[in-house]
Amino acid sequence: IKKNDTQLFALLMEARLNRQTGDTATAATLLKDALKAVNDSSPTDELSLLADALYAAELYQEASEAYEKFIDPNIFSPMSKRLLNSYYRAGRHKDALELGKLINKSGDSDEYTTEMKSSIYEAIGDLASAEKVCISFLSNHPNAHAVKVRLATVYYRQNKTTEIDELIDTIPSDADL
């Protein structure tokens, strides 16, 4: 924060109150002002609070800018998942895919990250890559049913009805659980 630490907290609290009373436009303005008031040397806890507030307000472009100030993309964490989702929701698909690749290189890819990468490939029209991401993950995690559902969605978009039927047969029903 440029002026003092309490300024950020005051902006965040005022924005929160405005959001709770339905004045989302004023809340968004306050949060964007708060983003302008921080810099790369601002304390991580302040940046984290701001990034999370921007995320909660669905200001994903601004949230991604705030997260970028303190998240190490080489470390897989809940915050890197938020950055990944912020990129995706802000339409920054290239950045989202790059972050997803870094997460994969770290060996920490999970169902959520796999689903996100597949969704991004689907959104940009690369159904073959969307399918490949799911199949690759399932080769090491055959019981990842959420990824199976994601893969079924990709198969549906590709009109691969036989593959859908085969995949559905591998997903337990509620009665089996």
Short mmCIF file of C-alpha atoms in Angstrom, two decimals:
data_model
loop_
_atom_site.label_atom_id
_atom_site.label_comp_id
_atom_site.label_asym_id
_atom_site.label_seq_id
_atom_site.Cartn_x
_atom_site.Cartn_y
_atom_site.Cartn_z
CA ILE A 1 0.00 0.00 0.00
CA LYS A 2 1.38 3.39 -0.89
CA LYS A 3 -0.12 5.54 1.90
CA ASN A 4 -0.69 3.24 4.84
CA ASP A 5 -1.73 -0.27 5.68
CA THR A 6 -5.15 0.70 6.96
CA GLN A 7 -6.16 2.24 3.64
CA LEU A 8 -6.32 -1.16 1.94
CA PHE A 9 -8.34 -2.71 4.75
CA ALA A 10 -10.72 0.26 4.74
CA LEU A 11 -11.24 -0.09 0.97
CA LEU A 12 -11.78 -3.84 1.30
CA MET A 13 -14.30 -3.44 4.11
CA GLU A 14 -16.16 -0.67 2.32
CA ALA A 15 -16.26 -2.77 -0.86
CA ARG A 16 -17.56 -5.74 1.12
CA LEU A 17 -20.33 -3.68 2.68
CA ASN A 18 -21.30 -2.30 -0.71
CA ARG A 19 -21.44 -5.81 -2.18
CA GLN A 20 -23.59 -7.02 0.71
CA THR A 21 -26.05 -4.17 0.21
CA GLY A 22 -26.23 -4.85 -3.53
CA ASP A 23 -24.12 -1.94 -4.73
CA THR A 24 -21.76 -4.05 -6.79
CA ALA A 25 -20.71 -1.16 -9.04
CA THR A 26 -19.33 0.87 -6.13
CA ALA A 27 -17.74 -2.26 -4.68
CA ALA A 28 -16.00 -2.97 -7.98
CA THR A 29 -14.70 0.62 -8.16
CA LEU A 30 -13.34 0.40 -4.61
CA LEU A 31 -11.63 -2.92 -5.29
CA LYS A 32 -10.07 -1.61 -8.49
CA ASP A 33 -8.84 1.44 -6.55
CA ALA A 34 -7.32 -0.90 -3.98
CA LEU A 35 -5.53 -2.81 -6.75
CA LYS A 36 -4.03 0.46 -7.98
CA ALA A 37 -2.79 1.19 -4.44
CA VAL A 38 -0.71 -1.99 -4.09
CA ASN A 39 2.57 -2.92 -5.71
CA ASP A 40 4.88 -5.91 -5.96
CA SER A 41 6.49 -5.08 -2.61
CA SER A 42 3.18 -4.93 -0.73
CA PRO A 43 2.90 -7.55 2.03
CA THR A 44 1.67 -10.91 0.80
CA ASP A 45 -1.19 -11.06 3.31
CA GLU A 46 -2.57 -7.76 1.97
CA LEU A 47 -2.20 -8.90 -1.64
CA SER A 48 -3.91 -12.16 -0.78
CA LEU A 49 -6.86 -10.42 0.88
CA LEU A 50 -7.23 -8.11 -2.10
CA ALA A 51 -6.93 -10.89 -4.66
CA ASP A 52 -9.54 -12.97 -2.84
CA ALA A 53 -11.90 -9.98 -2.61
CA LEU A 54 -11.54 -9.34 -6.34
CA TYR A 55 -12.15 -13.02 -7.01
CA ALA A 56 -15.26 -13.05 -4.80
CA ALA A 57 -16.54 -10.00 -6.67
CA GLU A 58 -16.05 -11.92 -9.93
CA LEU A 59 -13.50 -9.37 -11.15
CA TYR A 60 -11.35 -12.14 -12.57
CA GLN A 61 -9.00 -10.05 -14.71
CA GLU A 62 -8.16 -7.87 -11.73
CA ALA A 63 -7.97 -10.89 -9.42
CA SER A 64 -5.44 -12.53 -11.72
CA GLU A 65 -3.34 -9.34 -11.69
CA ALA A 66 -3.36 -9.35 -7.89
CA TYR A 67 -2.57 -13.07 -7.62
CA GLU A 68 0.33 -12.67 -10.06
CA LYS A 69 1.99 -10.27 -7.61
CA PHE A 70 2.59 -12.96 -5.00
CA ILE A 71 1.90 -16.46 -6.34
CA ASP A 72 4.85 -18.55 -7.47
CA PRO A 73 3.44 -20.41 -10.49
CA ASN A 74 5.98 -23.19 -9.96
CA ILE A 75 4.41 -24.12 -6.63
CA PHE A 76 1.09 -25.94 -6.77
CA SER A 77 -1.23 -24.59 -4.09
CA PRO A 78 -4.86 -23.60 -3.51
CA MET A 79 -3.85 -20.06 -4.53
CA SER A 80 -2.39 -21.26 -7.82
CA LYS A 81 -5.74 -22.96 -8.45
CA ARG A 82 -7.45 -19.60 -7.89
CA LEU A 83 -5.03 -17.97 -10.33
CA LEU A 84 -5.76 -20.72 -12.86
CA ASN A 85 -9.51 -20.20 -12.47
CA SER A 86 -9.10 -16.41 -12.65
CA TYR A 87 -7.20 -16.73 -15.91
CA TYR A 88 -9.88 -19.02 -17.30
CA ARG A 89 -12.81 -16.82 -16.25
CA ALA A 90 -11.06 -13.68 -17.49
CA GLY A 91 -10.68 -15.32 -20.91
CA ARG A 92 -6.90 -15.54 -20.52
CA HIS A 93 -6.79 -19.08 -21.89
CA LYS A 94 -3.16 -18.95 -22.99
CA ASP A 95 -2.04 -17.94 -19.48
CA ALA A 96 -4.28 -20.61 -17.95
CA LEU A 97 -2.80 -23.32 -20.16
CA GLU A 98 0.75 -22.18 -19.36
CA LEU A 99 0.01 -22.34 -15.64
CA GLY A 100 -1.60 -25.76 -16.11
CA LYS A 101 1.54 -26.99 -17.85
CA LEU A 102 3.71 -25.72 -14.98
CA ILE A 103 1.48 -27.56 -12.52
CA ASN A 104 1.81 -30.74 -14.58
CA LYS A 105 5.61 -30.40 -14.64
CA SER A 106 5.62 -30.20 -10.85
CA GLY A 107 3.86 -33.57 -10.75
CA ASP A 108 1.07 -32.15 -8.62
CA SER A 109 -1.74 -32.13 -11.15
CA ASP A 110 -5.09 -33.03 -9.66
CA GLU A 111 -8.64 -33.57 -10.86
CA TYR A 112 -9.47 -29.88 -10.68
CA THR A 113 -6.45 -28.81 -12.72
CA THR A 114 -7.10 -31.55 -15.26
CA GLU A 115 -10.73 -30.54 -15.62
CA MET A 116 -9.73 -26.89 -16.02
CA LYS A 117 -7.17 -27.65 -18.72
CA SER A 118 -9.63 -29.85 -20.56
CA SER A 119 -12.31 -27.14 -20.32
CA ILE A 120 -9.91 -24.54 -21.67
CA TYR A 121 -8.95 -26.71 -24.62
CA GLU A 122 -12.65 -27.30 -25.25
CA ALA A 123 -13.37 -23.56 -25.04
CA ILE A 124 -10.73 -22.78 -27.67
CA GLY A 125 -12.00 -25.59 -29.91
CA ASP A 126 -9.13 -28.05 -29.42
CA LEU A 127 -11.19 -31.12 -28.54
CA ALA A 128 -8.33 -33.53 -29.28
CA SER A 129 -6.17 -31.89 -26.60
CA ALA A 130 -9.13 -31.75 -24.21
CA GLU A 131 -9.51 -35.49 -24.65
CA LYS A 132 -5.77 -36.17 -24.35
CA VAL A 133 -5.49 -34.29 -21.04
CA CYS A 134 -8.27 -36.39 -19.51
CA ILE A 135 -6.99 -39.70 -20.84
CA SER A 136 -3.48 -38.94 -19.60
CA PHE A 137 -4.72 -38.17 -16.09
CA LEU A 138 -7.00 -41.22 -16.04
CA SER A 139 -4.10 -43.50 -16.96
CA ASN A 140 -2.62 -42.75 -13.51
CA HIS A 141 -5.90 -42.13 -11.66
CA PRO A 142 -8.48 -44.59 -13.06
CA ASN A 143 -11.03 -43.82 -10.32
CA ALA A 144 -11.15 -40.06 -10.98
CA HIS A 145 -14.84 -40.02 -11.82
CA ALA A 146 -15.06 -36.24 -12.22
CA VAL A 147 -12.45 -36.46 -14.97
CA LYS A 148 -14.40 -39.31 -16.54
CA VAL A 149 -17.48 -37.09 -16.66
CA ARG A 150 -15.37 -34.30 -18.22
CA LEU A 151 -14.06 -36.79 -20.80
CA ALA A 152 -17.62 -37.92 -21.54
CA THR A 153 -18.48 -34.27 -22.25
CA VAL A 154 -15.59 -34.04 -24.69
CA TYR A 155 -16.65 -37.30 -26.33
CA TYR A 156 -20.18 -35.92 -26.64
CA ARG A 157 -18.86 -32.81 -28.40
CA GLN A 158 -16.91 -35.12 -30.75
CA ASN A 159 -19.95 -37.34 -31.37
CA LYS A 160 -18.06 -40.37 -30.03
CA THR A 161 -21.10 -42.26 -28.76
CA THR A 162 -19.37 -45.65 -28.43
CA GLU A 163 -16.65 -44.11 -26.25
CA ILE A 164 -19.29 -42.39 -24.12
CA ASP A 165 -21.09 -45.69 -23.50
CA GLU A 166 -17.83 -47.46 -22.62
CA LEU A 167 -16.82 -44.68 -20.27
CA ILE A 168 -20.19 -44.51 -18.53
CA ASP A 169 -19.96 -48.23 -17.83
CA THR A 170 -16.84 -47.56 -15.73
CA ILE A 171 -18.54 -44.98 -13.49
CA PRO A 172 -20.27 -46.52 -10.46
CA SER A 173 -23.95 -45.80 -9.99
CA ASP A 174 -25.36 -44.39 -6.75
CA ALA A 175 -26.45 -47.92 -5.83
CA ASP A 176 -22.81 -49.09 -6.05
CA LEU A 177 -21.55 -46.39 -3.70
#
